[in-house]
PDB file of C-alpha atoms in Angstrom:
ATOM      1  CA  MET A   7     122.213 133.971 101.359  1.00 67.00           C
ATOM      2  CA  GLN A   8     119.937 132.692 104.147  1.00 84.00           C
ATOM      3  CA  GLN A   9     117.291 135.272 103.252  1.00 90.00           C
ATOM      4  CA  GLU A  10     117.464 134.359  99.570  1.00 92.00           C
ATOM      5  CA  LEU A  11     117.085 130.668 100.406  1.00 94.00           C
ATOM      6  CA  ALA A  12     114.099 131.381 102.628  1.00 93.00           C
ATOM      7  CA  GLU A  13     112.457 133.412  99.868  1.00 95.00           C
ATOM      8  CA  LEU A  14     113.046 130.620  97.333  1.00 95.00           C
ATOM      9  CA  LEU A  15     111.601 127.945  99.612  1.00 96.00           C
ATOM     10  CA  ASN A  16     108.588 130.057 100.560  1.00 96.00           C
ATOM     11  CA  LYS A  17     107.899 130.763  96.891  1.00 96.00           C
ATOM     12  CA  LYS A  18     107.987 127.053  96.077  1.00 96.00           C
ATOM     13  CA  VAL A  19     105.747 126.199  99.035  1.00 97.00           C
ATOM     14  CA  ALA A  20     103.163 128.691  97.786  1.00 95.00           C
ATOM     15  CA  PHE A  21     103.265 127.072  94.343  1.00 95.00           C
ATOM     16  CA  PHE A  22     103.250 123.375  95.261  1.00 95.00           C
ATOM     17  CA  ASN A  23     101.029 123.441  98.370  1.00 96.00           C
ATOM     18  CA  HIS A  24      97.926 123.630  96.196  1.00 95.00           C
ATOM     19  CA  PRO A  25      94.996 121.280  95.452  1.00 95.00           C
ATOM     20  CA  ARG A  26      95.981 121.071  91.771  1.00 92.00           C
ATOM     21  CA  PHE A  27      98.803 118.736  92.791  1.00 90.00           C
ATOM     22  CA  ILE A  28      96.535 116.317  94.688  1.00 94.00           C
ATOM     23  CA  GLU A  29      95.256 114.384  91.675  1.00 92.00           C
ATOM     24  CA  HIS A  30      98.459 112.464  90.938  1.00 91.00           C
ATOM     25  CA  ASP A  31      99.720 112.240  94.530  1.00 95.00           C
ATOM     26  CA  PRO A  32      99.015 109.383  96.981  1.00 97.00           C
ATOM     27  CA  ILE A  33      97.158 111.896  99.191  1.00 98.00           C
ATOM     28  CA  SER A  34      94.411 111.842  96.542  1.00 98.00           C
ATOM     29  CA  ILE A  35      93.264 108.469  97.938  1.00 98.00           C
ATOM     30  CA  PRO A  36      92.235 109.683 101.425  1.00 98.00           C
ATOM     31  CA  HIS A  37      90.839 112.821  99.760  1.00 98.00           C
ATOM     32  CA  LEU A  38      88.131 110.572  98.309  1.00 98.00           C
ATOM     33  CA  PHE A  39      86.544 110.465 101.787  1.00 98.00           C
ATOM     34  CA  LYS A  40      84.925 112.808 104.296  1.00 98.00           C
ATOM     35  CA  LYS A  41      84.648 110.548 107.343  1.00 98.00           C
ATOM     36  CA  PRO A  42      87.746 111.052 109.548  1.00 98.00           C
ATOM     37  CA  GLN A  43      88.243 107.335 110.175  1.00 98.00           C
ATOM     38  CA  ASP A  44      88.101 106.561 106.450  1.00 99.00           C
ATOM     39  CA  ILE A  45      90.667 109.316 105.841  1.00 98.00           C
ATOM     40  CA  GLU A  46      92.929 107.856 108.536  1.00 98.00           C
ATOM     41  CA  ILE A  47      92.683 104.261 107.340  1.00 99.00           C
ATOM     42  CA  MET A  48      93.256 104.987 103.664  1.00 98.00           C
ATOM     43  CA  GLY A  49      95.800 107.705 104.432  1.00 98.00           C
ATOM     44  CA  PHE A  50      97.874 105.325 106.514  1.00 98.00           C
ATOM     45  CA  TRP A  51      97.537 102.430 104.110  1.00 98.00           C
ATOM     46  CA  ILE A  52      98.386 104.362 100.947  1.00 98.00           C
ATOM     47  CA  ALA A  53     101.301 106.043 102.711  1.00 98.00           C
ATOM     48  CA  MET A  54     102.699 102.623 103.611  1.00 98.00           C
ATOM     49  CA  LEU A  55     102.356 101.555  99.961  1.00 98.00           C
ATOM     50  CA  ALA A  56     103.878 104.762  98.595  1.00 96.00           C
ATOM     51  CA  TRP A  57     106.898 103.444  96.778  1.00 91.00           C
ATOM     52  CA  GLY A  58     107.224 102.708  93.106  1.00 89.00           C
ATOM     53  CA  GLN A  59     105.297 104.323  90.247  1.00 91.00           C
ATOM     54  CA  ARG A  60     102.633 106.760  91.366  1.00 92.00           C
ATOM     55  CA  LYS A  61     100.122 105.416  88.843  1.00 95.00           C
ATOM     56  CA  THR A  62     100.444 101.938  90.329  1.00 97.00           C
ATOM     57  CA  ILE A  63     100.262 103.247  93.911  1.00 97.00           C
ATOM     58  CA  LEU A  64      96.982 105.000  93.150  1.00 98.00           C
ATOM     59  CA  GLN A  65      95.611 101.908  91.406  1.00 98.00           C
ATOM     60  CA  LYS A  66      96.390  99.836  94.498  1.00 98.00           C
ATOM     61  CA  GLY A  67      94.719 102.401  96.716  1.00 98.00           C
ATOM     62  CA  ARG A  68      91.543 102.243  94.682  1.00 98.00           C
ATOM     63  CA  GLU A  69      91.750  98.446  94.687  1.00 98.00           C
ATOM     64  CA  LEU A  70      91.861  98.447  98.488  1.00 98.00           C
ATOM     65  CA  ILE A  71      88.848 100.743  98.623  1.00 98.00           C
ATOM     66  CA  ASP A  72      86.909  98.356  96.373  1.00 98.00           C
ATOM     67  CA  LEU A  73      87.951  95.386  98.518  1.00 98.00           C
ATOM     68  CA  MET A  74      86.493  97.222 101.518  1.00 98.00           C
ATOM     69  CA  ASP A  75      83.220  97.941  99.722  1.00 98.00           C
ATOM     70  CA  GLY A  76      83.986 101.649  99.471  1.00 98.00           C
ATOM     71  CA  ALA A  77      83.690 102.156 103.244  1.00 98.00           C
ATOM     72  CA  PRO A  78      87.001 101.355 104.998  1.00 98.00           C
ATOM     73  CA  HIS A  79      85.985 102.099 108.604  1.00 98.00           C
ATOM     74  CA  ASP A  80      82.696 100.234 108.346  1.00 98.00           C
ATOM     75  CA  PHE A  81      84.441  97.274 106.715  1.00 98.00           C
ATOM     76  CA  VAL A  82      87.146  97.193 109.393  1.00 98.00           C
ATOM     77  CA  LEU A  83      84.559  97.038 112.174  1.00 98.00           C
ATOM     78  CA  ASN A  84      81.905  94.835 110.598  1.00 98.00           C
ATOM     79  CA  HIS A  85      83.486  92.450 108.089  1.00 98.00           C
ATOM     80  CA  GLN A  86      82.971  88.718 108.400  1.00 97.00           C
ATOM     81  CA  SER A  87      85.753  86.155 108.140  1.00 96.00           C
ATOM     82  CA  GLN A  88      84.640  85.131 104.643  1.00 97.00           C
ATOM     83  CA  ASP A  89      85.046  88.752 103.501  1.00 98.00           C
ATOM     84  CA  LEU A  90      88.802  88.452 104.034  1.00 98.00           C
ATOM     85  CA  LYS A  91      89.234  85.891 101.252  1.00 97.00           C
ATOM     86  CA  ARG A  92      89.026  88.674  98.677  1.00 97.00           C
ATOM     87  CA  PHE A  93      92.362  90.036  99.970  1.00 98.00           C
ATOM     88  CA  GLU A  94      94.240  86.826  99.120  1.00 95.00           C
ATOM     89  CA  SER A  95      95.225  88.166  95.719  1.00 95.00           C
ATOM     90  CA  PHE A  96      96.207  91.665  96.864  1.00 98.00           C
ATOM     91  CA  LYS A  97      99.840  92.558  96.204  1.00 97.00           C
ATOM     92  CA  HIS A  98     101.941  95.673  95.749  1.00 97.00           C
ATOM     93  CA  ARG A  99     105.633  95.035  95.200  1.00 96.00           C
ATOM     94  CA  THR A 100     106.738  93.190  98.386  1.00 97.00           C
ATOM     95  CA  PHE A 101     103.486  93.954 100.257  1.00 98.00           C
ATOM     96  CA  ASN A 102     101.216  90.917  99.969  1.00 98.00           C
ATOM     97  CA  SER A 103      98.010  89.402 101.336  1.00 98.00           C
ATOM     98  CA  THR A 104      99.637  88.387 104.625  1.00 98.00           C
ATOM     99  CA  ASP A 105     100.537  92.005 105.262  1.00 98.00           C
ATOM    100  CA  ALA A 106      97.108  93.228 104.148  1.00 98.00           C
ATOM    101  CA  LEU A 107      95.323  90.862 106.516  1.00 98.00           C
ATOM    102  CA  TYR A 108      97.484  91.978 109.422  1.00 98.00           C
ATOM    103  CA  PHE A 109      96.785  95.634 108.610  1.00 98.00           C
ATOM    104  CA  LEU A 110      93.068  94.833 108.738  1.00 98.00           C
ATOM    105  CA  SER A 111      93.420  93.021 112.057  1.00 98.00           C
ATOM    106  CA  PHE A 112      95.321  95.983 113.501  1.00 98.00           C
ATOM    107  CA  PHE A 113      92.702  98.461 112.301  1.00 98.00           C
ATOM    108  CA  GLN A 114      89.925  96.331 113.777  1.00 98.00           C
ATOM    109  CA  ARG A 115      91.743  95.921 117.089  1.00 98.00           C
ATOM    110  CA  HIS A 116      92.326  99.660 117.303  1.00 98.00           C
ATOM    111  CA  TYR A 117      88.969 101.010 116.128  1.00 98.00           C
ATOM    112  CA  GLN A 118      87.029  98.646 118.350  1.00 98.00           C
ATOM    113  CA  GLN A 119      88.480 100.627 121.248  1.00 98.00           C
ATOM    114  CA  HIS A 120      89.200 104.102 119.849  1.00 98.00           C
ATOM    115  CA  ASP A 121      87.603 106.647 117.533  1.00 98.00           C
ATOM    116  CA  SER A 122      90.821 108.024 116.042  1.00 98.00           C
ATOM    117  CA  LEU A 123      94.107 106.582 114.843  1.00 98.00           C
ATOM    118  CA  GLU A 124      95.905 109.523 116.446  1.00 98.00           C
ATOM    119  CA  ILE A 125      95.654 107.710 119.777  1.00 98.00           C
ATOM    120  CA  ALA A 126      97.852 104.950 118.351  1.00 98.00           C
ATOM    121  CA  PHE A 127     100.650 107.512 118.065  1.00 98.00           C
ATOM    122  CA  THR A 128     100.060 109.418 121.311  1.00 97.00           C
ATOM    123  CA  GLN A 129      99.118 106.881 123.978  1.00 90.00           C
ATOM    124  CA  GLY A 130     102.589 105.383 124.413  1.00 78.00           C
ATOM    125  CA  GLU A 131     105.925 107.161 124.606  1.00 77.00           C
ATOM    126  CA  PHE A 132     104.669 110.427 123.137  1.00 89.00           C
ATOM    127  CA  ASN A 133     104.617 113.547 125.290  1.00 90.00           C
ATOM    128  CA  PRO A 134     103.147 116.909 124.201  1.00 92.00           C
ATOM    129  CA  GLU A 135     106.436 118.496 125.246  1.00 93.00           C
ATOM    130  CA  ASN A 136     108.537 116.287 122.953  1.00 94.00           C
ATOM    131  CA  GLU A 137     110.660 118.181 120.462  1.00 96.00           C
ATOM    132  CA  SER A 138     109.677 115.809 117.674  1.00 97.00           C
ATOM    133  CA  ILE A 139     107.520 112.816 116.795  1.00 97.00           C
ATOM    134  CA  GLU A 140     110.395 110.395 117.426  1.00 97.00           C
ATOM    135  CA  GLN A 141     108.802 108.938 120.558  1.00 96.00           C
ATOM    136  CA  ALA A 142     105.399 108.862 118.863  1.00 97.00           C
ATOM    137  CA  LEU A 143     106.768 106.774 115.994  1.00 97.00           C
ATOM    138  CA  ASN A 144     108.613 104.371 118.267  1.00 97.00           C
ATOM    139  CA  GLY A 145     105.521 103.990 120.425  1.00 96.00           C
ATOM    140  CA  PHE A 146     103.352 103.390 117.374  1.00 97.00           C
ATOM    141  CA  TYR A 147     105.695 100.685 116.096  1.00 97.00           C
ATOM    142  CA  THR A 148     105.415  98.841 119.420  1.00 96.00           C
ATOM    143  CA  TYR A 149     101.651  99.271 119.485  1.00 97.00           C
ATOM    144  CA  PHE A 150     101.145  98.256 115.857  1.00 98.00           C
ATOM    145  CA  PHE A 151     102.961  94.955 116.315  1.00 98.00           C
ATOM    146  CA  ASP A 152     101.639  94.218 119.813  1.00 97.00           C
ATOM    147  CA  SER A 153      99.964  91.004 118.739  1.00 96.00           C
ATOM    148  CA  GLU A 154     100.956  87.372 118.833  1.00 94.00           C
ATOM    149  CA  TRP A 155      99.741  87.180 115.234  1.00 93.00           C
ATOM    150  CA  ALA A 156     102.073  89.895 113.934  1.00 97.00           C
ATOM    151  CA  PRO A 157     103.942  88.442 110.927  1.00 98.00           C
ATOM    152  CA  GLN A 158     107.676  89.004 110.954  1.00 97.00           C
ATOM    153  CA  ARG A 159     107.575  89.885 107.267  1.00 97.00           C
ATOM    154  CA  THR A 160     105.169  92.797 107.866  1.00 98.00           C
ATOM    155  CA  LYS A 161     107.708  94.584 110.067  1.00 97.00           C
ATOM    156  CA  LYS A 162     109.633  95.707 107.001  1.00 96.00           C
ATOM    157  CA  HIS A 163     106.622  97.750 105.896  1.00 97.00           C
ATOM    158  CA  VAL A 164     106.280  99.888 109.047  1.00 98.00           C
ATOM    159  CA  SER A 165     109.418 101.718 110.127  1.00 97.00           C
ATOM    160  CA  ALA A 166     110.644 103.300 113.367  1.00 98.00           C
ATOM    161  CA  PRO A 167     113.400 105.733 114.390  1.00 97.00           C
ATOM    162  CA  SER A 168     114.681 103.049 116.747  1.00 97.00           C
ATOM    163  CA  LYS A 169     115.548 101.071 113.596  1.00 96.00           C
ATOM    164  CA  ASN A 170     117.473 104.111 112.279  1.00 95.00           C
ATOM    165  CA  SER A 171     114.968 104.538 109.463  1.00 97.00           C
ATOM    166  CA  ALA A 172     114.147 108.003 108.150  1.00 97.00           C
ATOM    167  CA  CYS A 173     110.485 106.874 108.377  1.00 98.00           C
ATOM    168  CA  LYS A 174     109.621 108.786 105.206  1.00 97.00           C
ATOM    169  CA  ARG A 175     106.200 107.248 104.705  1.00 98.00           C
ATOM    170  CA  LEU A 176     105.119 107.610 108.336  1.00 98.00           C
ATOM    171  CA  CYS A 177     106.370 111.203 108.437  1.00 98.00           C
ATOM    172  CA  MET A 178     104.396 111.885 105.266  1.00 98.00           C
ATOM    173  CA  PHE A 179     101.244 110.351 106.763  1.00 98.00           C
ATOM    174  CA  LEU A 180     101.585 112.422 109.930  1.00 98.00           C
ATOM    175  CA  ARG A 181     102.056 115.544 107.819  1.00 98.00           C
ATOM    176  CA  TRP A 182      98.747 114.787 106.132  1.00 98.00           C
ATOM    177  CA  MET A 183      96.920 114.267 109.424  1.00 98.00           C
ATOM    178  CA  VAL A 184      98.440 117.099 111.478  1.00 98.00           C
ATOM    179  CA  ARG A 185      99.060 120.129 109.244  1.00 98.00           C
ATOM    180  CA  ASN A 186      96.061 122.425 108.868  1.00 95.00           C
ATOM    181  CA  ASP A 187      97.089 125.475 106.848  1.00 95.00           C
ATOM    182  CA  GLN A 188      93.780 125.786 104.954  1.00 93.00           C
ATOM    183  CA  ALA A 189      95.553 125.197 101.627  1.00 96.00           C
ATOM    184  CA  GLY A 190      93.330 122.217 100.840  1.00 96.00           C
ATOM    185  CA  VAL A 191      96.074 119.583 100.646  1.00 98.00           C
ATOM    186  CA  ASP A 192      96.832 118.287 104.144  1.00 98.00           C
ATOM    187  CA  PHE A 193      93.829 117.350 106.294  1.00 98.00           C
ATOM    188  CA  GLY A 194      94.716 118.724 109.742  1.00 98.00           C
ATOM    189  CA  ILE A 195      92.224 116.451 111.524  1.00 98.00           C
ATOM    190  CA  TRP A 196      94.517 115.652 114.469  1.00 98.00           C
ATOM    191  CA  SER A 197      95.237 117.976 117.372  1.00 96.00           C
ATOM    192  CA  LYS A 198      97.478 116.240 119.926  1.00 96.00           C
ATOM    193  CA  ILE A 199     100.567 116.219 117.718  1.00 97.00           C
ATOM    194  CA  GLN A 200     101.592 119.747 116.724  1.00 97.00           C
ATOM    195  CA  PRO A 201     103.057 120.848 113.373  1.00 98.00           C
ATOM    196  CA  HIS A 202     106.332 121.948 114.961  1.00 98.00           C
ATOM    197  CA  GLN A 203     106.876 118.365 116.154  1.00 98.00           C
ATOM    198  CA  LEU A 204     106.657 116.873 112.668  1.00 98.00           C
ATOM    199  CA  ILE A 205     109.750 115.653 110.833  1.00 98.00           C
ATOM    200  CA  CYS A 206     110.258 116.366 107.144  1.00 98.00           C
ATOM    201  CA  PRO A 207     109.769 113.260 104.977  1.00 97.00           C
ATOM    202  CA  LEU A 208     112.986 112.371 103.204  1.00 94.00           C
ATOM    203  CA  ASP A 209     112.614 110.716  99.812  1.00 88.00           C
ATOM    204  CA  VAL A 210     115.003 110.650  96.874  1.00 87.00           C
ATOM    205  CA  HIS A 211     113.634 113.899  95.429  1.00 88.00           C
ATOM    206  CA  SER A 212     113.527 115.991  98.603  1.00 92.00           C
ATOM    207  CA  GLN A 213     116.892 114.713  99.812  1.00 93.00           C
ATOM    208  CA  ARG A 214     118.566 115.516  96.489  1.00 92.00           C
ATOM    209  CA  THR A 215     117.176 119.046  96.627  1.00 95.00           C
ATOM    210  CA  ALA A 216     118.130 119.507 100.295  1.00 96.00           C
ATOM    211  CA  GLU A 217     121.689 118.397  99.560  1.00 95.00           C
ATOM    212  CA  LYS A 218     122.032 120.715  96.562  1.00 94.00           C
ATOM    213  CA  LEU A 219     120.771 123.644  98.644  1.00 95.00           C
ATOM    214  CA  GLY A 220     123.254 122.817 101.395  1.00 95.00           C
ATOM    215  CA  LEU A 221     120.563 122.049 103.957  1.00 96.00           C
ATOM    216  CA  VAL A 222     122.035 118.611 104.719  1.00 95.00           C
ATOM    217  CA  ASN A 223     125.238 116.778 103.894  1.00 93.00           C
ATOM    218  CA  ALA A 224     125.240 114.226 101.101  1.00 93.00           C
ATOM    219  CA  GLY A 225     125.112 110.606 102.164  1.00 92.00           C
ATOM    220  CA  PRO A 226     122.799 107.797 103.270  1.00 93.00           C
ATOM    221  CA  THR A 227     119.244 108.453 104.394  1.00 94.00           C
ATOM    222  CA  HIS A 228     118.515 107.789 108.070  1.00 96.00           C
ATOM    223  CA  TRP A 229     116.616 109.213 111.020  1.00 97.00           C
ATOM    224  CA  LYS A 230     119.362 111.613 112.104  1.00 96.00           C
ATOM    225  CA  LYS A 231     119.464 113.159 108.631  1.00 97.00           C
ATOM    226  CA  ALA A 232     115.696 113.714 108.747  1.00 97.00           C
ATOM    227  CA  LEU A 233     116.106 115.353 112.168  1.00 98.00           C
ATOM    228  CA  ASP A 234     119.004 117.510 110.945  1.00 97.00           C
ATOM    229  CA  LEU A 235     117.041 118.698 107.921  1.00 97.00           C
ATOM    230  CA  THR A 236     114.004 119.571 110.013  1.00 98.00           C
ATOM    231  CA  ARG A 237     116.106 121.555 112.492  1.00 97.00           C
ATOM    232  CA  VAL A 238     117.491 123.607 109.604  1.00 97.00           C
ATOM    233  CA  LEU A 239     113.997 124.163 108.204  1.00 97.00           C
ATOM    234  CA  LYS A 240     112.877 125.420 111.624  1.00 97.00           C
ATOM    235  CA  GLN A 241     115.187 128.377 111.067  1.00 96.00           C
ATOM    236  CA  PHE A 242     112.817 129.454 108.280  1.00 96.00           C
ATOM    237  CA  ASN A 243     109.598 128.511 110.068  1.00 97.00           C
ATOM    238  CA  PRO A 244     109.827 127.195 113.652  1.00 97.00           C
ATOM    239  CA  ILE A 245     106.072 126.667 113.889  1.00 98.00           C
ATOM    240  CA  ASP A 246     105.542 124.693 110.680  1.00 98.00           C
ATOM    241  CA  PRO A 247     108.906 123.512 109.303  1.00 98.00           C
ATOM    242  CA  VAL A 248     107.432 120.593 107.360  1.00 98.00           C
ATOM    243  CA  GLN A 249     105.606 122.940 105.005  1.00 98.00           C
ATOM    244  CA  TYR A 250     108.923 122.961 103.148  1.00 98.00           C
ATOM    245  CA  ASP A 251     108.381 119.331 102.196  1.00 97.00           C
ATOM    246  CA  PHE A 252     106.256 120.768  99.367  1.00 96.00           C
ATOM    247  CA  ALA A 253     109.153 122.934  98.185  1.00 96.00           C
ATOM    248  CA  LEU A 254     111.892 120.304  98.426  1.00 96.00           C
ATOM    249  CA  TYR A 255     109.854 117.564  96.784  1.00 92.00           C
ATOM    250  CA  GLY A 256     108.437 119.866  94.123  1.00 92.00           C
ATOM    251  CA  MET A 257     111.852 121.254  93.209  1.00 93.00           C
ATOM    252  CA  GLY A 258     113.180 117.703  92.966  1.00 87.00           C
ATOM    253  CA  ILE A 259     110.395 116.747  90.582  1.00 81.00           C
ATOM    254  CA  GLU A 260     110.967 119.903  88.531  1.00 76.00           C
ATOM    255  CA  GLU A 261     114.638 119.034  88.117  1.00 66.00           C
ATOM    256  CA  LYS A 262     113.842 115.439  87.196  1.00 55.00           C
ATOM    257  CA  THR A 263     111.386 116.665  84.549  1.00 45.00           C
ATOM    258  CA  LEU A 264     113.914 119.114  83.094  1.00 37.00           C
ATOM    259  CA  TRP A 265     116.473 116.350  82.613  1.00 32.00           C
ATOM    260  CA  LYS A 266     114.104 113.875  80.951  1.00 33.00           C
TER     261      LYS A 266
END
């Protein structure tokens, strides 16, 4: 049974971990860029906005790019105060202009001192020997909101394991940045965090599939469930367990399509 499950998951990874699936996925937004900092900025931002209809998510990503004159990193470092007025009308579901302006202030604060966003995840509680990215995510949360100007409302848009969140969007973003399997989907531009430390993103599709396959128990989504799922996936691939995110999500979408 275990061997059959491994073969099924590996088959689905091979099918879904392919550039043909980029076009309609949020990862298509950072794929519009070559500069690492642009990839990081738009990857993080679109990951944080990745809830709701995919078409709308992608529209909002392109809107953000236009608001930053097509050059996110350059805009973050060199914009003038009057340039921020254009963000006053930006909105995606509960994410509004207040949140957008704080994201910009964070990016500016960070990139004025560092060349890569990876440092924001690895300079705090993270240790290369950590089993997972749990400490990296908690440290990032503290670092991200380490400002007297941090709006309370924005804290609902950036999660942390310490809040018992499954941190789906952050785990997805880190998958994009860390995994480098040459398949042409994930970027693999970071090196301090290793693939075996990543945690599988848990969304409604992947969780439904994982439950049906008996990989996790049915019930609410939280950080422990994401950890439990990843530990099971490590039985199939201890070096790169999060590759199975492609299989679980893809199988969930397949099932949803079949029942339409």
